[in-house]
Coordinates of C-alpha atoms in Angstrom, one line a residue:
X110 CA 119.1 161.8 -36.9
X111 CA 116.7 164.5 -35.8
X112 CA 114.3 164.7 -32.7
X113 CA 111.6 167.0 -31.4
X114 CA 110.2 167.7 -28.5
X115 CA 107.4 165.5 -29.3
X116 CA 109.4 162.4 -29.6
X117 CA 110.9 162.9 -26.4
X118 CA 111.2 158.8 -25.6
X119 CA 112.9 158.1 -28.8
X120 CA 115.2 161.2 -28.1
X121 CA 116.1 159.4 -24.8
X122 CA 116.9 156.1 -26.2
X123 CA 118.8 156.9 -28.8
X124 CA 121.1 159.4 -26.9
X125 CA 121.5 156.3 -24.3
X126 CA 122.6 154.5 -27.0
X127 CA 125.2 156.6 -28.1
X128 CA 126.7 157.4 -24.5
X129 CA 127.7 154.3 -22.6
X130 CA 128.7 156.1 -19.8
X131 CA 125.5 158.2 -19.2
X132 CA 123.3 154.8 -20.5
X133 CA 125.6 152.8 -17.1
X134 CA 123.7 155.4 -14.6
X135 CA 120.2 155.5 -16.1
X136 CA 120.6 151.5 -15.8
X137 CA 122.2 152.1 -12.0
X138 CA 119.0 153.8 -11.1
X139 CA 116.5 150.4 -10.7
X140 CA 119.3 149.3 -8.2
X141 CA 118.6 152.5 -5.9
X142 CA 117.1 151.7 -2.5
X143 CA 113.8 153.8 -1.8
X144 CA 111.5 153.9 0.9
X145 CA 108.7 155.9 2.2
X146 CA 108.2 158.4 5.1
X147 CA 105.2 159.5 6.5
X148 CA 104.2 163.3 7.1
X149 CA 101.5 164.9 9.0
X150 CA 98.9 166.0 6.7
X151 CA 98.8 163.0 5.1
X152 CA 101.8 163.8 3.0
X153 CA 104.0 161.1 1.4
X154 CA 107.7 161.4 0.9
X155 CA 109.8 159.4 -1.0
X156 CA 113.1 159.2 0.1
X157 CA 116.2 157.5 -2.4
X158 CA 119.6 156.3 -2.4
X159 CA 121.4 157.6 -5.4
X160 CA 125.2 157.5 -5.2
X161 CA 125.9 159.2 -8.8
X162 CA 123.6 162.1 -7.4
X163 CA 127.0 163.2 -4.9
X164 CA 128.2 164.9 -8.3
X165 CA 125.7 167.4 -7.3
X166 CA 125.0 167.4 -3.8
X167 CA 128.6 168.1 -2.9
X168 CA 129.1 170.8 -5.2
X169 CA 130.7 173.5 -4.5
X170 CA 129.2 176.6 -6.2
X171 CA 131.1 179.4 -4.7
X172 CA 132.5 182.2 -7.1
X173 CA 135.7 180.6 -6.6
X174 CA 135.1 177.4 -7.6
X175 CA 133.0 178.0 -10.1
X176 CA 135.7 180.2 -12.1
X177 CA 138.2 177.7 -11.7
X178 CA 135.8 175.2 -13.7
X179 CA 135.2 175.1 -17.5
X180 CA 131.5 175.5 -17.8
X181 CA 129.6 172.0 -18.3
X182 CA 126.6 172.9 -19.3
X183 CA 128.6 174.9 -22.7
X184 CA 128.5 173.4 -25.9
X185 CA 132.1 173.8 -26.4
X186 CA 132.7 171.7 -23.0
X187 CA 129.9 169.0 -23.3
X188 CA 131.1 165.3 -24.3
X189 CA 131.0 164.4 -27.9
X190 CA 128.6 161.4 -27.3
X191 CA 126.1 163.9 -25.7
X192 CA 123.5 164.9 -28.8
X193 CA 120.8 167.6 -28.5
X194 CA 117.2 168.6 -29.7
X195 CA 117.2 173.0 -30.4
X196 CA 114.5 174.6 -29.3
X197 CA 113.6 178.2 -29.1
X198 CA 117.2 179.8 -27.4
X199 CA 117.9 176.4 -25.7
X200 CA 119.0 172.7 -26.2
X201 CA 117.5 170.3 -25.0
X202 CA 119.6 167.5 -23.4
X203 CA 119.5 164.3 -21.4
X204 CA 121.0 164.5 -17.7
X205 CA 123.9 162.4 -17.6
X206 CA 123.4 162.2 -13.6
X207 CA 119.6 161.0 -14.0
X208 CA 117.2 161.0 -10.5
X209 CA 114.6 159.6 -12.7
X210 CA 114.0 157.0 -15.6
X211 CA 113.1 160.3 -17.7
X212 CA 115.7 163.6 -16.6
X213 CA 116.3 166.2 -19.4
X214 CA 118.4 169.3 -18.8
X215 CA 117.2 172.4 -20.9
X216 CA 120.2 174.8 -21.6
X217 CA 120.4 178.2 -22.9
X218 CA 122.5 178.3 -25.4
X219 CA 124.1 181.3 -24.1
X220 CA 126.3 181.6 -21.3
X221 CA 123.8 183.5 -19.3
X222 CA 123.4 183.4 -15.4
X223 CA 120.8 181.2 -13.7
X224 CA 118.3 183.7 -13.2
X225 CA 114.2 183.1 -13.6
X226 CA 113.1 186.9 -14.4
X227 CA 112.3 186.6 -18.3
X228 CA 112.5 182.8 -18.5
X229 CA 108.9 182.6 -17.0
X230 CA 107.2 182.3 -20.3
X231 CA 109.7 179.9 -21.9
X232 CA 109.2 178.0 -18.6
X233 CA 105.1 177.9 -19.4
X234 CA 105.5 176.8 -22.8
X235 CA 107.9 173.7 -22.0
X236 CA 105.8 172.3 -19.5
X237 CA 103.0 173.0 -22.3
X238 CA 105.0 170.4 -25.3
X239 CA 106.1 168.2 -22.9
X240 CA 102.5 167.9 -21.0
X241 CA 103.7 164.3 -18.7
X242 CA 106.7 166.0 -17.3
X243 CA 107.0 168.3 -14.2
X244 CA 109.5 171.1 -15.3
X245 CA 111.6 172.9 -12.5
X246 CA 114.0 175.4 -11.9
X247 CA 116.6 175.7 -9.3
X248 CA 117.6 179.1 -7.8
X249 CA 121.4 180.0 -8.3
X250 CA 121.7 179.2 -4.5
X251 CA 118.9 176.9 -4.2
X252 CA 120.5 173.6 -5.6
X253 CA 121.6 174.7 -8.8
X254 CA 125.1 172.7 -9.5
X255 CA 125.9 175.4 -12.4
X256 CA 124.6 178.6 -11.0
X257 CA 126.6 180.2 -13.7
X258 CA 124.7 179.3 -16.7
X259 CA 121.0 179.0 -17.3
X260 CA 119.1 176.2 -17.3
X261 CA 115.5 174.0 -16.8
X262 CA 114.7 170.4 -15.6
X263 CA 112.4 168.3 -16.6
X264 CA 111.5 165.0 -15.2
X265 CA 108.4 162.7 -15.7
X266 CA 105.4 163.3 -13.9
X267 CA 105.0 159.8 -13.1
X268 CA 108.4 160.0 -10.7
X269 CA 107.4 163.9 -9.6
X270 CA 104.2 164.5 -9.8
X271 CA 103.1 168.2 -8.3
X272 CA 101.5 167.3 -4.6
X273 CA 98.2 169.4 -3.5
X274 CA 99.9 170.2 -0.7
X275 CA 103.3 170.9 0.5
X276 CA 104.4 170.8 4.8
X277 CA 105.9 174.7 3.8
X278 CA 105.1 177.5 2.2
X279 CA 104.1 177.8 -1.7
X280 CA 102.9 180.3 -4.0
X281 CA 100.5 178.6 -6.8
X282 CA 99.5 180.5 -10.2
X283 CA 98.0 179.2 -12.5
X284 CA 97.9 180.8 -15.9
X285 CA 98.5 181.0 -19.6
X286 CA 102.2 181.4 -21.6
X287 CA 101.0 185.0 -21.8
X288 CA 100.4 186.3 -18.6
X289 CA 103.2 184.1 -16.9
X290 CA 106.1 186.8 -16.9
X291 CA 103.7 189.2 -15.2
X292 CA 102.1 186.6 -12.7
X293 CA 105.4 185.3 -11.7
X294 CA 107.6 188.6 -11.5
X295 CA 104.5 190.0 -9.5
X296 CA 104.8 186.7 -6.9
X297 CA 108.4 187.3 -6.9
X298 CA 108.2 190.6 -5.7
X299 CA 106.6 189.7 -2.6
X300 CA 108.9 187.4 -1.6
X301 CA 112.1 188.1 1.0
X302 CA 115.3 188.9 -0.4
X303 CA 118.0 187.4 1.6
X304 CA 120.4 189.7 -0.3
X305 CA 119.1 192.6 -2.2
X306 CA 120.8 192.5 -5.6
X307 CA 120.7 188.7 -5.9
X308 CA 117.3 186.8 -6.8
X309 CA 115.2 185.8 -4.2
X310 CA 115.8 182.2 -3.6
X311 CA 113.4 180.0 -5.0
X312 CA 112.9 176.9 -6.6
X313 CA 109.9 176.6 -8.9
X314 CA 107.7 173.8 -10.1
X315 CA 105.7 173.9 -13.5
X316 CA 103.2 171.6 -15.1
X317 CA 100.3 171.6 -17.7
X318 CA 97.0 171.9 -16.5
X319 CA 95.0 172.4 -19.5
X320 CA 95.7 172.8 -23.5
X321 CA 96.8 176.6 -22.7
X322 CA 97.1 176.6 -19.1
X323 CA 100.2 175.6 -16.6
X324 CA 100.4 175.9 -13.0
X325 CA 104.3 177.4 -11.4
X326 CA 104.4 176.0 -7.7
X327 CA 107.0 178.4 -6.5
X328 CA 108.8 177.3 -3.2
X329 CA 110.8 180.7 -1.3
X330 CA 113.8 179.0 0.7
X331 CA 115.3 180.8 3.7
X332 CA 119.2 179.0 2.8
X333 CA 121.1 176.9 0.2
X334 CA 121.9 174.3 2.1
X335 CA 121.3 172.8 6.2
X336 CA 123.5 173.9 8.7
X337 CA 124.8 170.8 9.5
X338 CA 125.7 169.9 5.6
X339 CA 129.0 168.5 5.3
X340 CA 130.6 165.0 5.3
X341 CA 131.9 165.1 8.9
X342 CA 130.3 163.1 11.7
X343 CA 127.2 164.4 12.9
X344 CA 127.1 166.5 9.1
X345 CA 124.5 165.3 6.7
X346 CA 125.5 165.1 2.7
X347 CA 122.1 166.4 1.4
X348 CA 121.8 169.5 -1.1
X349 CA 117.8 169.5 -1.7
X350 CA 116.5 171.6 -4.6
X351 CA 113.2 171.3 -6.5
X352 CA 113.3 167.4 -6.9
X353 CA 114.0 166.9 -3.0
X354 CA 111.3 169.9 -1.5
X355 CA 109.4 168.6 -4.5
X356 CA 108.6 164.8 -3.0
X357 CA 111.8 162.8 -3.3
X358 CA 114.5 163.8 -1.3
X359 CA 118.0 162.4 -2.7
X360 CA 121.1 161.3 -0.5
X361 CA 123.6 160.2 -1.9
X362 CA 125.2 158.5 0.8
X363 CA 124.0 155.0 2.0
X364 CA 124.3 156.2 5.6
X365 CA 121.8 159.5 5.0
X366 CA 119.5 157.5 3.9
X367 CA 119.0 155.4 6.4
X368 CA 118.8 157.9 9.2
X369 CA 116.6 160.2 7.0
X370 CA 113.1 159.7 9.0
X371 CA 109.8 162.5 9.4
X372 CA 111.7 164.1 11.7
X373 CA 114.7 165.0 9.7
X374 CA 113.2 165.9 6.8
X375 CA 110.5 168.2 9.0
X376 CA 113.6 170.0 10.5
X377 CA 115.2 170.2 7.3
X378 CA 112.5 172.2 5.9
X379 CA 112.0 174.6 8.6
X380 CA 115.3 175.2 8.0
X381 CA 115.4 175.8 4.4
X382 CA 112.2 177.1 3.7
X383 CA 109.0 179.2 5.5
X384 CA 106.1 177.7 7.5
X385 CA 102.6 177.7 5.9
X386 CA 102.1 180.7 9.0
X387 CA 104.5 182.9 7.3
X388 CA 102.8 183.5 3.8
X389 CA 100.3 185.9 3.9
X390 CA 96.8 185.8 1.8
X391 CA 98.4 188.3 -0.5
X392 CA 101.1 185.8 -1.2
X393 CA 103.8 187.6 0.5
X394 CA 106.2 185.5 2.9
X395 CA 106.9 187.2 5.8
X396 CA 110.5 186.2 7.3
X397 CA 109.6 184.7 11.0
X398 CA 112.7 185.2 13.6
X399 CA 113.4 183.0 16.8
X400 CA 114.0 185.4 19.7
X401 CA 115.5 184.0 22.6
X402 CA 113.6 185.4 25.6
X403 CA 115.1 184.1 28.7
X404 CA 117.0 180.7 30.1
X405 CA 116.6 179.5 33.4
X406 CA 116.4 176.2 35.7
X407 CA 112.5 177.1 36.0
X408 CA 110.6 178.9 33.6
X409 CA 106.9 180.2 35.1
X410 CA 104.6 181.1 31.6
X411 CA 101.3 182.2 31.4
X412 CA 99.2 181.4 28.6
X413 CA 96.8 184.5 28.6
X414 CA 94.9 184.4 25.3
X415 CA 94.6 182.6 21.9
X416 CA 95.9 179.6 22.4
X417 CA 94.2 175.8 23.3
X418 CA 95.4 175.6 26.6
X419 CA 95.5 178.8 29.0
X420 CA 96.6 179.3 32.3
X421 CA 99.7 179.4 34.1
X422 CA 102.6 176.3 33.9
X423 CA 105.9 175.9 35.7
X424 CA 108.9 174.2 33.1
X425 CA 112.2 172.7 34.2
X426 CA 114.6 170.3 32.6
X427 CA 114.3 166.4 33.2
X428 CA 116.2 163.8 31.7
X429 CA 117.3 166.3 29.2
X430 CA 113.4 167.1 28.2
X431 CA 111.2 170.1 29.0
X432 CA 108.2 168.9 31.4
X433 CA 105.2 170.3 33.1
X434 CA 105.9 170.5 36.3
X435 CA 102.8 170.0 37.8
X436 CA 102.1 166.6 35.4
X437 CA 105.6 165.6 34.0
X438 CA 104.0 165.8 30.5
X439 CA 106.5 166.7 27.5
X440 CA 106.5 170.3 26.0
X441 CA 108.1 171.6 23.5
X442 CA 105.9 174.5 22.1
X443 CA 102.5 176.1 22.3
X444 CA 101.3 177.5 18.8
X445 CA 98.6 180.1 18.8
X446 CA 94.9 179.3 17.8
X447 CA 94.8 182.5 15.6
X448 CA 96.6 186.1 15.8
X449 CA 95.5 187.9 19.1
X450 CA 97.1 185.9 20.8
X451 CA 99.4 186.5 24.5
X452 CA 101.8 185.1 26.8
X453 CA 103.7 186.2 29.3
X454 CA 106.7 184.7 30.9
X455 CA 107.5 185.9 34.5
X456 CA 110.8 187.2 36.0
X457 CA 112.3 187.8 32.4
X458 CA 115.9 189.3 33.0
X459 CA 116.8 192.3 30.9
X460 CA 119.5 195.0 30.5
X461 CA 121.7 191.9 31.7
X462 CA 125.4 193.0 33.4
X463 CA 124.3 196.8 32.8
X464 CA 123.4 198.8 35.9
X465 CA 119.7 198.8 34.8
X466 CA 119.5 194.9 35.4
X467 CA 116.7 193.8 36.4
X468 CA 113.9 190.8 36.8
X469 CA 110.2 192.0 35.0
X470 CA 107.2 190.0 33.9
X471 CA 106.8 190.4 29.8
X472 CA 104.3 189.8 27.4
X473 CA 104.3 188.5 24.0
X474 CA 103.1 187.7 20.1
X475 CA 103.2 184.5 18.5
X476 CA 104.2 180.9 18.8
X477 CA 106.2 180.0 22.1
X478 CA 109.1 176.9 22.1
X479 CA 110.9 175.4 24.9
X480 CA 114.2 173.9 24.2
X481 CA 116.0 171.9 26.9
X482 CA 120.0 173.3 27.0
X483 CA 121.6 171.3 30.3
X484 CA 119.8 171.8 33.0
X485 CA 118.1 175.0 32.2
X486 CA 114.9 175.7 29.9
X487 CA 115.4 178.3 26.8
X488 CA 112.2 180.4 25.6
X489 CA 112.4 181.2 22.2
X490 CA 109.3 183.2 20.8
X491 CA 108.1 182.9 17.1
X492 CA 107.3 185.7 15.3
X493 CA 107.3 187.4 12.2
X494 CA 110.0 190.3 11.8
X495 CA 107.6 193.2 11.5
X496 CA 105.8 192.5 14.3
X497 CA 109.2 191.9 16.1
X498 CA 110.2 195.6 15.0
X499 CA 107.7 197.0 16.3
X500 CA 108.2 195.8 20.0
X501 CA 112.3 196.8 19.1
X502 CA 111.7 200.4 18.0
X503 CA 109.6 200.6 21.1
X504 CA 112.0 198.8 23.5
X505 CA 115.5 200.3 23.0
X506 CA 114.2 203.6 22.8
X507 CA 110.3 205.1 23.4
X508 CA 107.3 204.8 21.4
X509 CA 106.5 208.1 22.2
X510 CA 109.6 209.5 19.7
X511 CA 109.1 211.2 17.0
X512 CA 107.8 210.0 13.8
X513 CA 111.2 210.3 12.3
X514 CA 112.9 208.5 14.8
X515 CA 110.6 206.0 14.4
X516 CA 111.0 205.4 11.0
X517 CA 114.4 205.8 11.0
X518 CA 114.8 203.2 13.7
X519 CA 112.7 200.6 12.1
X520 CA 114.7 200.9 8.9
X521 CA 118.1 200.7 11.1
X522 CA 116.8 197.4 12.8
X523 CA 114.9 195.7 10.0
X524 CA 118.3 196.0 8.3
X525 CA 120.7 194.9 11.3
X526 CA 118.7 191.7 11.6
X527 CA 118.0 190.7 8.4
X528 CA 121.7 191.2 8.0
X529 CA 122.5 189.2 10.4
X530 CA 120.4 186.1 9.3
X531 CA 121.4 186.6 5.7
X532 CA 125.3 186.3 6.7
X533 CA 124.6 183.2 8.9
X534 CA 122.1 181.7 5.6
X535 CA 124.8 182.6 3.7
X536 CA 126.9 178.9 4.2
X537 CA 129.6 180.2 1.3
X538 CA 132.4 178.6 1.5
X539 CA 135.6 180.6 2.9
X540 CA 133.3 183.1 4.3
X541 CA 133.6 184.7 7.1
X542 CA 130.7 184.6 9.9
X543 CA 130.0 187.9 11.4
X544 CA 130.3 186.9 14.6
X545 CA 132.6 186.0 17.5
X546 CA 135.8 187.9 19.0
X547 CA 138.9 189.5 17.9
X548 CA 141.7 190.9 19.9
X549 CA 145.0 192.6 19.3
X550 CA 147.3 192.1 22.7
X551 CA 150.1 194.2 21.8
X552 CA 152.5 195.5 24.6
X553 CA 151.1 198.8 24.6
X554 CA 147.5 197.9 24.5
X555 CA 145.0 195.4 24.6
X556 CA 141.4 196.0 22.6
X557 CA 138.5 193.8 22.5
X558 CA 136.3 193.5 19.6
X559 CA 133.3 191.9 20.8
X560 CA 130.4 191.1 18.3
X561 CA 126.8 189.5 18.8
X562 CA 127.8 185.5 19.2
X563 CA 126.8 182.7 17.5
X564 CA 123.3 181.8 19.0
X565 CA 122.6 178.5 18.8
X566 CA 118.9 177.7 19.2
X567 CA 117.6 181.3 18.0
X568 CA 118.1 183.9 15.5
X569 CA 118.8 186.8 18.0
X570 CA 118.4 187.1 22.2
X571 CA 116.0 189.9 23.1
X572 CA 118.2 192.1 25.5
X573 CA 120.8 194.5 24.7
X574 CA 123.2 191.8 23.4
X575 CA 121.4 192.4 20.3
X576 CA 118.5 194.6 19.8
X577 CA 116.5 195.0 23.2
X578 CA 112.8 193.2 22.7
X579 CA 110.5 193.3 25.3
X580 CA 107.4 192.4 23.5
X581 CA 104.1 193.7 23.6
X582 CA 104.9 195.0 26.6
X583 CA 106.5 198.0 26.0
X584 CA 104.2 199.1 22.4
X585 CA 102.3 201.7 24.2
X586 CA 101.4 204.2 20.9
X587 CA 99.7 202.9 17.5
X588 CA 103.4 205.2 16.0
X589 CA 105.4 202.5 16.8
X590 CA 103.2 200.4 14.3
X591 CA 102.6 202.9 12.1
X592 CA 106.8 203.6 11.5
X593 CA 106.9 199.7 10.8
X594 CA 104.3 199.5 8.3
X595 CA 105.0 202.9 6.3
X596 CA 108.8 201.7 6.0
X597 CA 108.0 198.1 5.4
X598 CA 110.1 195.6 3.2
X599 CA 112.3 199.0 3.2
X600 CA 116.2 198.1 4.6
X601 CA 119.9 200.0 4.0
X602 CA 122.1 198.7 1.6
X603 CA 125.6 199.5 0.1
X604 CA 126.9 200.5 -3.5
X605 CA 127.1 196.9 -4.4
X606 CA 123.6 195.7 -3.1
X607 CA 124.6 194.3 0.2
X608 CA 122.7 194.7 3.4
X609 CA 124.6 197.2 5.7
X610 CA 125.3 196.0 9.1
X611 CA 123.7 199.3 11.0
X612 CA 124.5 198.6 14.3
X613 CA 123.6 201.8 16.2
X614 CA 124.2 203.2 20.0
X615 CA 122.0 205.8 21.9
X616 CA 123.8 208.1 22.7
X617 CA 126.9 208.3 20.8
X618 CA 128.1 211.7 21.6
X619 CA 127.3 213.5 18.6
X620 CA 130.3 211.3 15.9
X621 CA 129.8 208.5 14.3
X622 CA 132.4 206.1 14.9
X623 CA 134.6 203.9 13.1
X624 CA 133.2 200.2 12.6
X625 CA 137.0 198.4 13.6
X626 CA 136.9 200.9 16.9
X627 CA 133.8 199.2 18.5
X628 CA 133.2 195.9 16.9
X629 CA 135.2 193.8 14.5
X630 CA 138.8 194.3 13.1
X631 CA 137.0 195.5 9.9
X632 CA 135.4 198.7 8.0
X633 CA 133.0 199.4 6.0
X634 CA 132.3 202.3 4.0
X635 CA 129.2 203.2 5.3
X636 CA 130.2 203.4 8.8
X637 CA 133.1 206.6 9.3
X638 CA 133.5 209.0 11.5
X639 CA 131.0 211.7 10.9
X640 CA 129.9 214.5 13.4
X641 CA 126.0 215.1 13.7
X642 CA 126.8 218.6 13.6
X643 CA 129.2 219.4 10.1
X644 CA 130.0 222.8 11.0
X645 CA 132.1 221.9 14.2
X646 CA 130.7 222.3 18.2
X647 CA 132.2 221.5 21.5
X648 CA 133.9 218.8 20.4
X649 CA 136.9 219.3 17.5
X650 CA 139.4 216.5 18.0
X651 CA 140.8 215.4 14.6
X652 CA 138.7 212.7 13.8
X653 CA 140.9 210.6 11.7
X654 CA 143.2 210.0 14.5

């Protein structure tokens, strides 16, 4: 019996007729529990109980696992009971581990990576012959089960229907089969890489709008999965790709769902994807870091400009919340009305346990949070990584450098940090996190390798402890800005693509140094000794001793 695209119900019936199996979890789904949670905005999200979804959720998509695997999306490996419908370089089949009533998995028929650049079009004209289903794709670390092998979604419209607005960031395009390949790799381009070499992670949304038109919602993500994803206590069992950032978040487990409530899934999106802030009007997102800025028993801030309330406010810790206090009143943040704004928080400790230490008032960019840790109040400032560099390249050294330096410097330290938040996105399993302490105690020796710990609340502190950030404060030439922007977007990277860890010194003597001598026991290639001057000076110790 043959099917087409336009005879999609019948395709699905009679396939569920042939396959018991896959026919037992389309019939499970009318037993799943569903409910609905309530977002600002007026945004509705539906929120399901699917057991057979854990398949998925709990994959593990690592290189290792995955090569261990036969391929299930191969035609060699699929079940015998699973029939297809060809079209163009793909088959069309039904998901045997259904969210929806109507789920169809489009395969290429080659083993091919999941990877979106040239699919674009193919993506325009599915959603175009099957015009009351959203099609989707999931980014090979953005939910995709089989990263390995290339493949669409498509579910009915009438379960996922594409929302006019979305609590994160999107990128909408709207446009015809033949101009989606350029439209799409154009968007794409704008968007942060978390690892250059890989695609930037996305999930994308597609629908028809018109007889020729379709509209791609595509959704950047910071990381693959939450931090706290696991099945421990305290872990959460939730892998969201395009259906769950899409308007129906899946768990799997009875015991997610019932704790999954408008405040979980907000912090789950700030975690995996960028705030509406962060995407500029040319469509490019903007990675925003949390710096923490200070943490004390009594915080003093001054709100100086752009934001609803000014003035000055005192913050302590009661009963484990952050208070006013002159009223008592909760707070946990102060967003800016628009972008001049300015605060400044007094008695700001920097160069901490060097011999420059010292208490100064700073000023800053951006959003401000207060997080309660103990008894003491952390500041953590919001703001977008270029504006961040600038304040860096100024801080550890001088704005008044050279243009060189400058440029140089805001290369360095746009690299260093993004590495670092691209290693602790990373969540792969058996990875290592590039952080923490190693020691050899031998009898003749003991060495310290101490590294940038594992902040907690924020991305990176703003003292020497990681790259010194005093804010606005210390920008006192238009060349610091000018380095950031001429080298923007612009980081290091290794043979294989990777983002070089550049940690750097001030002074370091005139040689380079070995990575394992200062930090962790580890090398890399990149990072050898290497004298500033070639031809030999003062200096002319063997340096491979």
């Amino acid at each position: 019996m043959n099917f087409s695209l336009d005879k999609i119900d019948d395709f699905l019936a009679e396939q569920l007729r042939r396959w018991p199996q896959a026919a037992e979890r389309f019939k499970a789904l009318a037993a799943c529990k569903s409910r609905r949670v309530e977002l600002p905005g007026n945004v509705t999200w539906e929120v399901t109980f699917n057991p057979s979804r854990i398949v998925s959720s709990a994959a593990k998509v690592d290189a290792a696992s995955i090569a261990k695997r036969p391929c299930f999306l191969c035609e060699a490996n699929r079940p015998e009971e699973q029939i297809l419908i060809p079209w163009l370089n793909y088959s069309v089949l039904v998901n045997p581990f259904p969210i929806f009533s109507r789920h169809l998995t489009i395969v290429a028929n080659d083993h091919t990576p999941q990877l979106i650049d040239g699919r674009a079009a193919d993506m325009a004209r599915l959603a175009l012959r099957l015009p009351d289903f959203t099609v989707f794709y999931n980014g090979p670390r953005c939910g995709a089960s089989a990263p390995d092998h290339f493949h669409f979604q498509a579910v009915g419209r009438e379960s996922l229907p594409v929302k006019s607005s979305y609590p994160f960031a999107t990128l909408r395009l709207v446009c015809s089969v033949d101009d989606a390949e350029e439209m799409l790799a154009g968007a794409m381009a704008e968007l942060p890489v978390s690892t250059p070499g890989e695609e930037t992670p996305v999930n994308i949304l597609c629908h028809r709008v018109d007889d020729s038109n379709v509209e791609f919602v595509i959704i950047p993500r910071r990381r693959h999965r939450p931090t706290n994803f696991g099945t421990g206590d305290g872990e959460i069992l939730v892998s969201p790709a395009s259906v769950d950032l899409g308007g129906v978040m899946v768990a799997p487990r009875e015991q997610e769902w019932e704790k999954i409530d408008a405040p979980t899934l907000l912090r789950l999106f700030s975690e995996l994807c960028y705030d509406p802030s962060e995407l500029t009007e040319a469509g490019e997102c903007v990675p925003r870091l949390k710096v923490g800025i200070l943490t004390a028993e009594e915080v003093t801030i001054s709100l100086d400009r752009g934001f609803s309330r000014l003035g000055e406010l005192t913050l302590k810790v009661i009963d484990g919340e952050v208070v006013d206090s002159a009223t008592g009143a909760k707070i946990d943040r102060f967003d800016p009305d628009g972008s001049d704004s300015r605060f400044t928080v007094r008695n700001v400790m920097i160069g901490i346990d060097f011999h420059w230490q010292q208490h100064i008032d700073q000023s800053f960019e951006g959003a401000v949070r207060f997080v309660a840790e103990g008894d003491k109040v952390v500041v953590i400032n919001e703001i977008d990584v270029e504006k961040y560099l600038e304040s860096v390249i100024s801080s550890e050294m001088s704005a008044t450098s050279s243009e060189q330096l400058l440029r140089a410097h805001a290369v360095i330290s746009r690299s260093w940090v993004m590495a670092q938040i691209a290693q602790r996105n990373a969540n792969r399993e058996g990875e290592d996190c590039n952080c923490g302490l190693t020691t050899i105690n031998t009898a003749e020796r003991f060495i310290a390798y101490t590294d940038r710990e594992a902040h907690r609340l924020f991305d990176v502190c703003a003292d020497d402890h990681c790259q010194r950030y005093q804010g606005v404060t210390r920008i006192t030439t238009d060349a610091a800005r000018k380095a950031v922007a001429d080298t923007r977007r612009q980081v290091l990277t290794d043979s294989a693509g990777t983002l070089c860890d550049t940690r750097f010194s001030k002074c370091c003597g005139g040689v380079m140094e070995k990575f394992s001598t200062c930090w962790q026991n580890r090398d890399y290639s990149y990072l050898s000794p290497l004298r500033d001057n070639p031809a030999g000076g003062r200096y002319t110790a063997d340096l491979t001793k």
